[in-house]
């Protein structure tokens, strides 16, 4: 039998496919202050009852258990994480946990400028900002709320605080924002930003638009190449699935994230914790286990660590996402954390 690619010891979280799981993405709320057309209906979603949402203390307990079995990086997401009260307190609690050496945030940027100093003081290391258009009228169409200027101020604030590279996540949709690919890419020639173009993924909420609006990473790159030659570059580190390319001499880079056209499941190093305390083994698919119940019934850190290790047995080898088809029982990205 071939030797395992990694050392599967009791200290490591490793799945059946020799993937070490070192990265935990946590949704801290299912609520959002935007209503992006590909993510949430205009009326919002039936929000989780407050009592179902993990408290900061509970999240910190779960992170401690995860750290004890090898999780090293945490990303806070949502919904919109910055609408949850006093997020810096959670960052501070997580930063104090031994073994955790990276805490990042995914945000739509609306509240970033006003919170960034407190977040950095608490121990935040990196930030990704989602932005799908550079035009205010279109921001209203895609996000169904105003605020482009606030998002741009948030990005500026992050860069000004030295949080380089700031990654910008842009979901590309034919007929919505595909004519802005060049404008986004042009940014990377001027600033140390990493623009990551994301293929639109099918969820129940967007099946009607997804089929026509989907653009593959190859097509996206072809459009970007129209404004200059790109060469492959190493990414800015971190845990991401993106492939990066840069124009000659540019301080930033263009990335593509292609879950549909070129999946990266074989490199998967992550699991997710939903706002209501379920460990989600794959963004797509139904593989999840409840950690909140055991935690509230008195499970110890060692018990939770054991549950995390046992959960590795059901982490699927890959997703089977198809264009125009939502994964079965797919939860909204806002609940899972995207
Ligand atoms: N509110 C935060 C934000 O805007 O980054 C965090 C949560 S949001 C659900 C995380 C990421 O998922 C965003 O970059 C968003 O654009 C992306 N996303 C949501 N639904 C998506 C979909 N159907 N396809 C591709 N990306 C999606």
Tab-separated table of C-alpha atoms and ligand atoms in Angstrom:
chain	number	residue	atom	x	y	z
A	1	UNK	CA	0.000	0.000	0.000
A	2	UNK	CA	1.297	3.495	-0.843
A	3	UNK	CA	2.477	5.552	2.114
A	4	UNK	CA	-0.025	8.176	3.244
A	5	UNK	CA	0.738	11.646	1.934
A	6	UNK	CA	0.366	13.167	5.373
A	7	UNK	CA	0.980	11.922	8.821
A	8	UNK	CA	-2.445	11.122	10.215
A	9	UNK	CA	-1.924	11.401	13.942
A	10	UNK	CA	-4.364	12.045	16.725
A	11	UNK	CA	-3.276	15.670	16.726
A	12	UNK	CA	-4.327	16.274	13.133
A	13	UNK	CA	-7.704	16.604	11.533
A	14	UNK	CA	-7.355	14.566	8.393
A	15	UNK	CA	-9.984	13.087	6.152
A	16	UNK	CA	-10.104	9.787	4.286
A	17	UNK	CA	-8.531	11.377	1.223
A	18	UNK	CA	-5.319	12.435	2.937
A	19	UNK	CA	-6.321	16.053	3.202
A	20	UNK	CA	-5.246	17.845	6.364
A	21	UNK	CA	-7.952	20.185	7.587
A	22	UNK	CA	-6.384	23.274	9.090
A	23	UNK	CA	-8.878	25.966	8.176
A	24	UNK	CA	-12.265	26.718	9.761
A	25	UNK	CA	-14.684	29.247	8.300
A	26	UNK	CA	-17.254	30.482	10.774
A	27	UNK	CA	-20.557	32.156	9.949
A	28	UNK	CA	-21.274	34.457	12.879
A	29	UNK	CA	-24.722	35.513	11.669
A	30	UNK	CA	-27.095	34.540	8.885
A	31	UNK	CA	-28.306	38.141	8.546
A	32	UNK	CA	-26.980	40.592	5.980
A	33	UNK	CA	-27.330	44.284	5.227
A	34	UNK	CA	-27.274	43.605	1.462
A	35	UNK	CA	-29.554	41.460	-0.696
A	36	UNK	CA	-27.272	40.356	-3.534
A	37	UNK	CA	-29.350	38.870	-6.350
A	38	UNK	CA	-27.324	35.647	-6.435
A	39	UNK	CA	-27.469	35.089	-2.688
A	40	UNK	CA	-30.649	36.249	-0.979
A	41	UNK	CA	-34.177	37.257	-1.949
A	42	UNK	CA	-35.096	40.919	-1.622
A	43	UNK	CA	-37.342	40.171	1.391
A	44	UNK	CA	-34.479	38.417	3.197
A	45	UNK	CA	-34.689	34.874	4.510
A	46	UNK	CA	-36.402	33.380	7.556
A	47	UNK	CA	-33.659	34.370	10.001
A	48	UNK	CA	-32.464	31.925	12.603
A	49	UNK	CA	-33.947	32.493	16.069
A	50	UNK	CA	-31.461	34.308	18.304
A	51	UNK	CA	-31.318	31.397	20.738
A	52	UNK	CA	-30.102	29.110	17.938
A	53	UNK	CA	-27.118	31.293	17.106
A	54	UNK	CA	-23.854	30.408	18.795
A	55	UNK	CA	-22.685	32.905	21.392
A	56	UNK	CA	-19.126	34.227	21.164
A	57	UNK	CA	-18.203	32.068	24.150
A	58	UNK	CA	-19.542	28.982	22.380
A	59	UNK	CA	-17.696	29.849	19.176
A	60	UNK	CA	-14.475	30.295	21.167
A	61	UNK	CA	-14.995	26.896	22.836
A	62	UNK	CA	-15.422	25.238	19.437
A	63	UNK	CA	-12.375	27.026	18.043
A	64	UNK	CA	-10.315	25.857	21.034
A	65	UNK	CA	-11.350	22.282	20.378
A	66	UNK	CA	-10.574	22.682	16.670
A	67	UNK	CA	-7.171	24.184	17.466
A	68	UNK	CA	-6.395	21.173	19.655
A	69	UNK	CA	-6.680	18.956	16.570
A	70	UNK	CA	-4.695	21.121	14.204
A	71	UNK	CA	-6.907	23.948	12.951
A	72	UNK	CA	-4.651	26.975	12.524
A	73	UNK	CA	-6.647	29.500	10.472
A	74	UNK	CA	-10.032	31.025	11.130
A	75	UNK	CA	-12.172	33.129	8.827
A	76	UNK	CA	-15.196	35.002	10.135
A	77	UNK	CA	-17.982	35.300	7.634
A	78	UNK	CA	-21.771	35.401	7.481
A	79	UNK	CA	-24.313	36.810	6.495
A	80	UNK	CA	-22.470	40.011	7.105
A	81	UNK	CA	-20.175	39.498	10.097
A	82	UNK	CA	-19.787	43.212	10.800
A	83	UNK	CA	-23.483	43.584	11.641
A	84	UNK	CA	-23.069	41.268	14.619
A	85	UNK	CA	-22.586	43.345	17.754
A	86	UNK	CA	-19.051	43.768	19.033
A	87	UNK	CA	-17.274	41.454	16.601
A	88	UNK	CA	-13.840	42.636	17.838
A	89	UNK	CA	-14.618	40.862	21.131
A	90	UNK	CA	-14.881	37.554	19.273
A	91	UNK	CA	-11.684	38.287	17.329
A	92	UNK	CA	-9.898	38.951	20.598
A	93	UNK	CA	-11.160	35.709	22.153
A	94	UNK	CA	-10.069	33.679	19.144
A	95	UNK	CA	-6.687	35.444	18.960
A	96	UNK	CA	-6.008	34.296	22.527
A	97	UNK	CA	-6.466	30.620	21.644
A	98	UNK	CA	-3.162	28.740	21.396
A	99	UNK	CA	-2.463	27.301	17.956
A	100	UNK	CA	-4.561	29.807	16.015
A	101	UNK	CA	-2.171	31.880	13.962
A	102	UNK	CA	-4.393	33.503	11.368
A	103	UNK	CA	-7.726	35.278	11.757
A	104	UNK	CA	-9.334	36.682	8.637
A	105	UNK	CA	-12.638	38.323	7.820
A	106	UNK	CA	-14.938	38.209	4.778
A	107	UNK	CA	-17.115	41.292	4.579
A	108	UNK	CA	-19.170	43.282	2.128
A	109	UNK	CA	-17.201	46.289	3.379
A	110	UNK	CA	-20.118	48.566	4.272
A	111	UNK	CA	-19.118	48.810	7.935
A	112	UNK	CA	-15.425	48.140	7.519
A	113	UNK	CA	-14.030	51.639	7.761
A	114	UNK	CA	-15.714	52.318	11.112
A	115	UNK	CA	-14.697	48.979	12.651
A	116	UNK	CA	-11.279	48.294	11.182
A	117	UNK	CA	-9.177	49.822	13.956
A	118	UNK	CA	-10.970	47.867	16.677
A	119	UNK	CA	-10.722	44.671	14.629
A	120	UNK	CA	-6.989	45.106	14.058
A	121	UNK	CA	-6.385	45.927	17.696
A	122	UNK	CA	-8.229	42.712	18.572
A	123	UNK	CA	-5.953	40.609	16.357
A	124	UNK	CA	-7.499	40.477	12.885
A	125	UNK	CA	-4.806	39.739	10.300
A	126	UNK	CA	-6.484	39.838	6.901
A	127	UNK	CA	-9.644	40.959	5.171
A	128	UNK	CA	-11.474	39.989	1.985
A	129	UNK	CA	-14.026	42.456	0.676
A	130	UNK	CA	-16.812	41.428	-1.680
A	131	UNK	CA	-17.512	43.871	-4.482
A	132	UNK	CA	-19.274	43.012	-7.721
A	133	UNK	CA	-19.416	46.403	-9.448
A	134	UNK	CA	-17.675	49.760	-9.497
A	135	UNK	CA	-20.841	51.606	-10.552
A	136	UNK	CA	-23.293	52.924	-7.945
A	137	UNK	CA	-26.387	52.396	-10.125
A	138	UNK	CA	-25.373	48.816	-10.636
A	139	UNK	CA	-24.527	48.304	-6.988
A	140	UNK	CA	-28.216	49.034	-6.337
A	141	UNK	CA	-29.219	46.476	-8.970
A	142	UNK	CA	-26.943	43.694	-7.760
A	143	UNK	CA	-26.840	44.301	-3.982
A	144	UNK	CA	-30.311	45.890	-3.870
A	145	UNK	CA	-29.076	48.441	-1.335
A	146	UNK	CA	-26.927	51.577	-1.767
A	147	UNK	CA	-23.379	51.829	-0.439
A	148	UNK	CA	-20.649	51.569	-3.083
A	149	UNK	CA	-18.843	54.622	-1.656
A	150	UNK	CA	-18.758	53.029	1.801
A	151	UNK	CA	-17.357	49.781	0.431
A	152	UNK	CA	-14.632	51.694	-1.422
A	153	UNK	CA	-13.798	53.643	1.754
A	154	UNK	CA	-13.574	50.336	3.600
A	155	UNK	CA	-11.125	48.971	1.023
A	156	UNK	CA	-9.065	52.179	1.215
A	157	UNK	CA	-9.039	51.959	5.016
A	158	UNK	CA	-7.805	48.359	4.890
A	159	UNK	CA	-5.012	49.239	2.458
A	160	UNK	CA	-4.088	52.338	4.491
A	161	UNK	CA	-3.715	50.165	7.620
A	162	UNK	CA	-1.182	48.034	5.764
A	163	UNK	CA	-3.494	45.048	5.430
A	164	UNK	CA	-1.982	44.212	2.040
A	165	UNK	CA	-2.814	42.309	0.056
A	166	UNK	CA	-6.488	43.123	0.311
A	167	UNK	CA	-8.458	40.573	-1.636
A	168	UNK	CA	-11.562	41.707	-3.468
A	169	UNK	CA	-14.104	39.006	-4.303
A	170	UNK	CA	-16.169	39.695	-7.404
A	171	UNK	CA	-18.894	37.267	-8.483
A	172	UNK	CA	-19.039	37.497	-12.264
A	173	UNK	CA	-22.446	37.442	-13.928
A	174	UNK	CA	-23.012	37.723	-17.626
A	175	UNK	CA	-25.361	40.589	-18.342
A	176	UNK	CA	-24.879	42.083	-14.869
A	177	UNK	CA	-21.222	43.003	-14.484
A	178	UNK	CA	-19.173	41.177	-17.126
A	179	UNK	CA	-18.518	44.481	-18.910
A	180	UNK	CA	-16.562	45.626	-15.820
A	181	UNK	CA	-13.946	42.877	-15.856
A	182	UNK	CA	-11.390	45.157	-17.497
A	183	UNK	CA	-12.056	47.996	-15.048
A	184	UNK	CA	-11.571	45.665	-12.085
A	185	UNK	CA	-8.427	44.158	-13.617
A	186	UNK	CA	-7.056	47.629	-14.288
A	187	UNK	CA	-7.083	48.257	-10.510
A	188	UNK	CA	-4.386	45.624	-10.095
A	189	UNK	CA	-2.041	47.754	-12.217
A	190	UNK	CA	-2.511	50.664	-9.858
A	191	UNK	CA	-2.841	49.184	-6.375
A	192	UNK	CA	-1.746	46.130	-4.395
A	193	UNK	CA	-5.165	44.529	-4.594
A	194	UNK	CA	-5.964	40.973	-5.550
A	195	UNK	CA	-9.154	40.930	-7.590
A	196	UNK	CA	-10.631	37.451	-7.431
A	197	UNK	CA	-13.283	36.705	-10.016
A	198	UNK	CA	-15.625	34.003	-8.738
A	199	UNK	CA	-17.774	31.735	-10.879
A	200	UNK	CA	-21.431	32.098	-9.975
A	201	UNK	CA	-22.489	29.038	-7.995
A	202	UNK	CA	-26.002	27.609	-8.137
A	203	UNK	CA	-28.153	27.808	-5.021
A	204	UNK	CA	-31.941	27.623	-4.765
A	205	UNK	CA	-32.143	31.413	-4.673
A	206	UNK	CA	-30.463	32.012	-7.997
A	207	UNK	CA	-31.299	29.059	-10.215
A	208	UNK	CA	-33.296	31.262	-12.566
A	209	UNK	CA	-30.385	33.650	-13.163
A	210	UNK	CA	-27.511	31.235	-12.712
A	211	UNK	CA	-27.923	29.266	-15.913
A	212	UNK	CA	-27.640	32.312	-18.167
A	213	UNK	CA	-25.431	34.503	-15.995
A	214	UNK	CA	-22.709	31.909	-15.314
A	215	UNK	CA	-19.314	32.639	-16.905
A	216	UNK	CA	-16.439	30.202	-16.667
A	217	UNK	CA	-13.049	31.213	-15.311
A	218	UNK	CA	-11.518	30.545	-18.746
A	219	UNK	CA	-13.867	33.009	-20.388
A	220	UNK	CA	-13.250	35.539	-17.624
A	221	UNK	CA	-9.475	35.279	-18.103
A	222	UNK	CA	-9.817	35.570	-21.854
A	223	UNK	CA	-11.705	38.845	-21.404
A	224	UNK	CA	-9.080	40.156	-18.979
A	225	UNK	CA	-6.260	39.201	-21.371
A	226	UNK	CA	-7.807	41.590	-23.887
A	227	UNK	CA	-6.315	44.472	-21.909
A	228	UNK	CA	-2.819	43.018	-21.493
A	229	UNK	CA	-0.707	39.892	-21.224
A	230	UNK	CA	-1.095	37.984	-17.989
A	231	UNK	CA	1.435	35.645	-16.454
A	232	UNK	CA	0.728	33.102	-13.724
A	233	UNK	CA	1.947	34.201	-10.288
A	234	UNK	CA	1.944	32.675	-6.837
A	235	UNK	CA	-0.960	33.752	-4.689
A	236	UNK	CA	-0.600	36.017	-1.684
A	237	UNK	CA	-0.535	33.063	0.700
A	238	UNK	CA	-3.505	32.163	2.795
A	239	UNK	CA	-5.763	29.214	2.237
A	240	UNK	CA	-7.471	30.129	-0.969
A	241	UNK	CA	-8.519	28.102	-3.949
A	242	UNK	CA	-7.767	30.949	-6.384
A	243	UNK	CA	-5.318	30.763	-9.294
A	244	UNK	CA	-3.515	34.080	-9.778
A	245	UNK	CA	-2.214	36.006	-12.778
A	246	UNK	CA	-0.607	39.424	-13.115
A	247	UNK	CA	0.134	42.054	-15.728
A	248	UNK	CA	3.834	42.908	-16.117
A	249	UNK	CA	4.969	45.240	-13.352
A	250	UNK	CA	1.544	45.345	-11.677
A	251	UNK	CA	1.477	45.626	-7.859
A	252	UNK	CA	-1.669	43.511	-7.649
A	253	UNK	CA	-2.996	40.406	-9.347
A	254	UNK	CA	-6.102	38.938	-10.881
A	255	UNK	CA	-7.391	35.657	-9.467
A	256	UNK	CA	-10.040	33.222	-10.585
A	257	UNK	CA	-12.031	30.919	-8.348
A	258	UNK	CA	-13.633	28.217	-10.429
A	259	UNK	CA	-15.655	25.761	-8.352
A	260	UNK	CA	-17.634	24.661	-11.395
A	261	UNK	CA	-15.206	24.638	-14.301
A	262	UNK	CA	-12.005	23.525	-12.513
A	263	UNK	CA	-12.765	22.366	-9.033
A	264	UNK	CA	-10.067	22.347	-6.382
A	265	UNK	CA	-11.573	19.704	-4.099
A	266	UNK	CA	-8.350	17.694	-4.003
A	267	UNK	CA	-6.701	20.643	-2.243
A	268	UNK	CA	-9.586	21.239	0.160
A	269	UNK	CA	-8.250	22.129	3.602
A	270	UNK	CA	-11.393	23.523	5.189
A	271	UNK	CA	-14.599	22.886	7.032
A	272	UNK	CA	-17.301	25.358	7.974
A	273	UNK	CA	-19.259	26.185	11.095
A	274	UNK	CA	-22.759	27.530	10.474
A	275	UNK	CA	-24.218	30.336	12.546
A	276	UNK	CA	-26.358	27.765	14.376
A	277	UNK	CA	-23.439	25.551	15.255
A	278	UNK	CA	-23.358	22.861	12.606
A	279	UNK	CA	-20.092	21.640	11.253
A	280	UNK	CA	-20.411	21.640	7.493
A	281	UNK	CA	-17.964	19.309	5.768
A	282	UNK	CA	-18.404	20.712	2.253
A	283	UNK	CA	-19.949	23.968	1.057
A	284	UNK	CA	-22.218	21.864	-1.160
A	285	UNK	CA	-23.970	18.684	-0.151
A	286	UNK	CA	-25.663	17.594	3.032
A	287	UNK	CA	-22.722	16.555	5.141
A	288	UNK	CA	-23.045	18.313	8.465
A	289	UNK	CA	-23.085	17.477	12.129
A	290	UNK	CA	-24.543	19.375	15.036
A	291	UNK	CA	-21.978	20.676	17.524
A	292	UNK	CA	-24.246	23.147	19.314
A	293	UNK	CA	-26.430	20.450	20.885
A	294	UNK	CA	-23.531	18.541	22.451
A	295	UNK	CA	-21.829	21.788	23.489
A	296	UNK	CA	-24.961	23.016	25.270
A	297	UNK	CA	-25.362	19.621	26.915
A	298	UNK	CA	-21.960	19.896	28.533
A	299	UNK	CA	-19.576	18.290	26.019
A	300	UNK	CA	-15.950	18.991	26.935
A	301	UNK	CA	-13.286	20.318	24.591
A	302	UNK	CA	-11.934	16.788	24.266
A	303	UNK	CA	-15.422	15.496	23.384
A	304	UNK	CA	-15.794	18.133	20.666
A	305	UNK	CA	-12.296	17.416	19.351
A	306	UNK	CA	-13.316	13.746	19.073
A	307	UNK	CA	-16.466	14.714	17.173
A	308	UNK	CA	-14.408	16.799	14.768
A	309	UNK	CA	-12.118	13.862	14.117
A	310	UNK	CA	-15.044	11.493	13.640
A	311	UNK	CA	-16.658	13.962	11.229
A	312	UNK	CA	-13.664	13.606	8.932
A	313	UNK	CA	-15.065	10.204	7.932
A	314	UNK	CA	-18.001	11.859	6.201
A	315	UNK	CA	-16.137	14.685	4.504
A	316	UNK	CA	-16.877	13.989	0.839
A	317	UNK	CA	-14.081	13.626	-1.682
A	318	UNK	CA	-15.540	16.305	-3.926
A	319	UNK	CA	-18.678	18.264	-4.659
A	320	UNK	CA	-20.892	17.352	-7.603
A	321	UNK	CA	-22.075	20.801	-8.423
A	322	UNK	CA	-23.581	21.308	-11.848
A	323	UNK	CA	-24.592	24.370	-13.753
A	324	UNK	CA	-28.261	25.193	-13.178
A	325	UNK	CA	-28.680	22.650	-10.400
A	326	UNK	CA	-28.591	23.521	-6.718
A	327	UNK	CA	-27.013	20.993	-4.444
A	328	UNK	CA	-29.666	19.108	-2.498
A	329	UNK	CA	-30.891	20.916	0.621
A	330	UNK	CA	-28.360	23.635	-0.157
A	331	UNK	CA	-28.513	26.194	2.592
A	332	UNK	CA	-28.194	29.855	1.728
A	333	UNK	CA	-24.559	30.949	1.546
A	334	UNK	CA	-25.407	33.558	4.140
A	335	UNK	CA	-26.081	30.862	6.721
A	336	UNK	CA	-23.046	28.787	5.851
A	337	UNK	CA	-20.636	31.643	5.387
A	338	UNK	CA	-19.894	31.214	1.675
B	1	LIG	N1	-21.089	39.253	3.743
B	1	LIG	C1	-19.754	38.768	3.574
B	1	LIG	C2	-19.232	39.123	2.199
B	1	LIG	O1	-19.915	39.833	1.459
B	1	LIG	O2	-18.115	38.732	1.881
B	1	LIG	C3	-19.563	37.291	3.830
B	1	LIG	C4	-20.606	36.321	3.383
B	1	LIG	S1	-20.810	36.172	1.632
B	1	LIG	C5	-22.053	34.890	1.573
B	1	LIG	C6	-19.313	35.362	1.170
B	1	LIG	C7	-18.988	35.357	-0.300
B	1	LIG	O3	-19.858	34.451	-0.958
B	1	LIG	C8	-19.135	36.697	-1.011
B	1	LIG	O4	-17.952	37.002	-1.727
B	1	LIG	C9	-20.266	36.456	-1.972
B	1	LIG	O5	-20.135	37.226	-3.115
B	1	LIG	C10	-20.111	34.976	-2.241
B	1	LIG	N2	-21.304	34.331	-2.774
B	1	LIG	C11	-22.542	34.287	-2.232
B	1	LIG	N3	-23.380	33.587	-3.018
B	1	LIG	C12	-22.641	33.166	-4.076
B	1	LIG	C13	-22.920	32.393	-5.236
B	1	LIG	N4	-24.137	31.911	-5.455
B	1	LIG	N5	-21.929	32.153	-6.107
B	1	LIG	C14	-20.677	32.630	-5.886
B	1	LIG	N6	-20.348	33.368	-4.812
B	1	LIG	C15	-21.317	33.638	-3.920
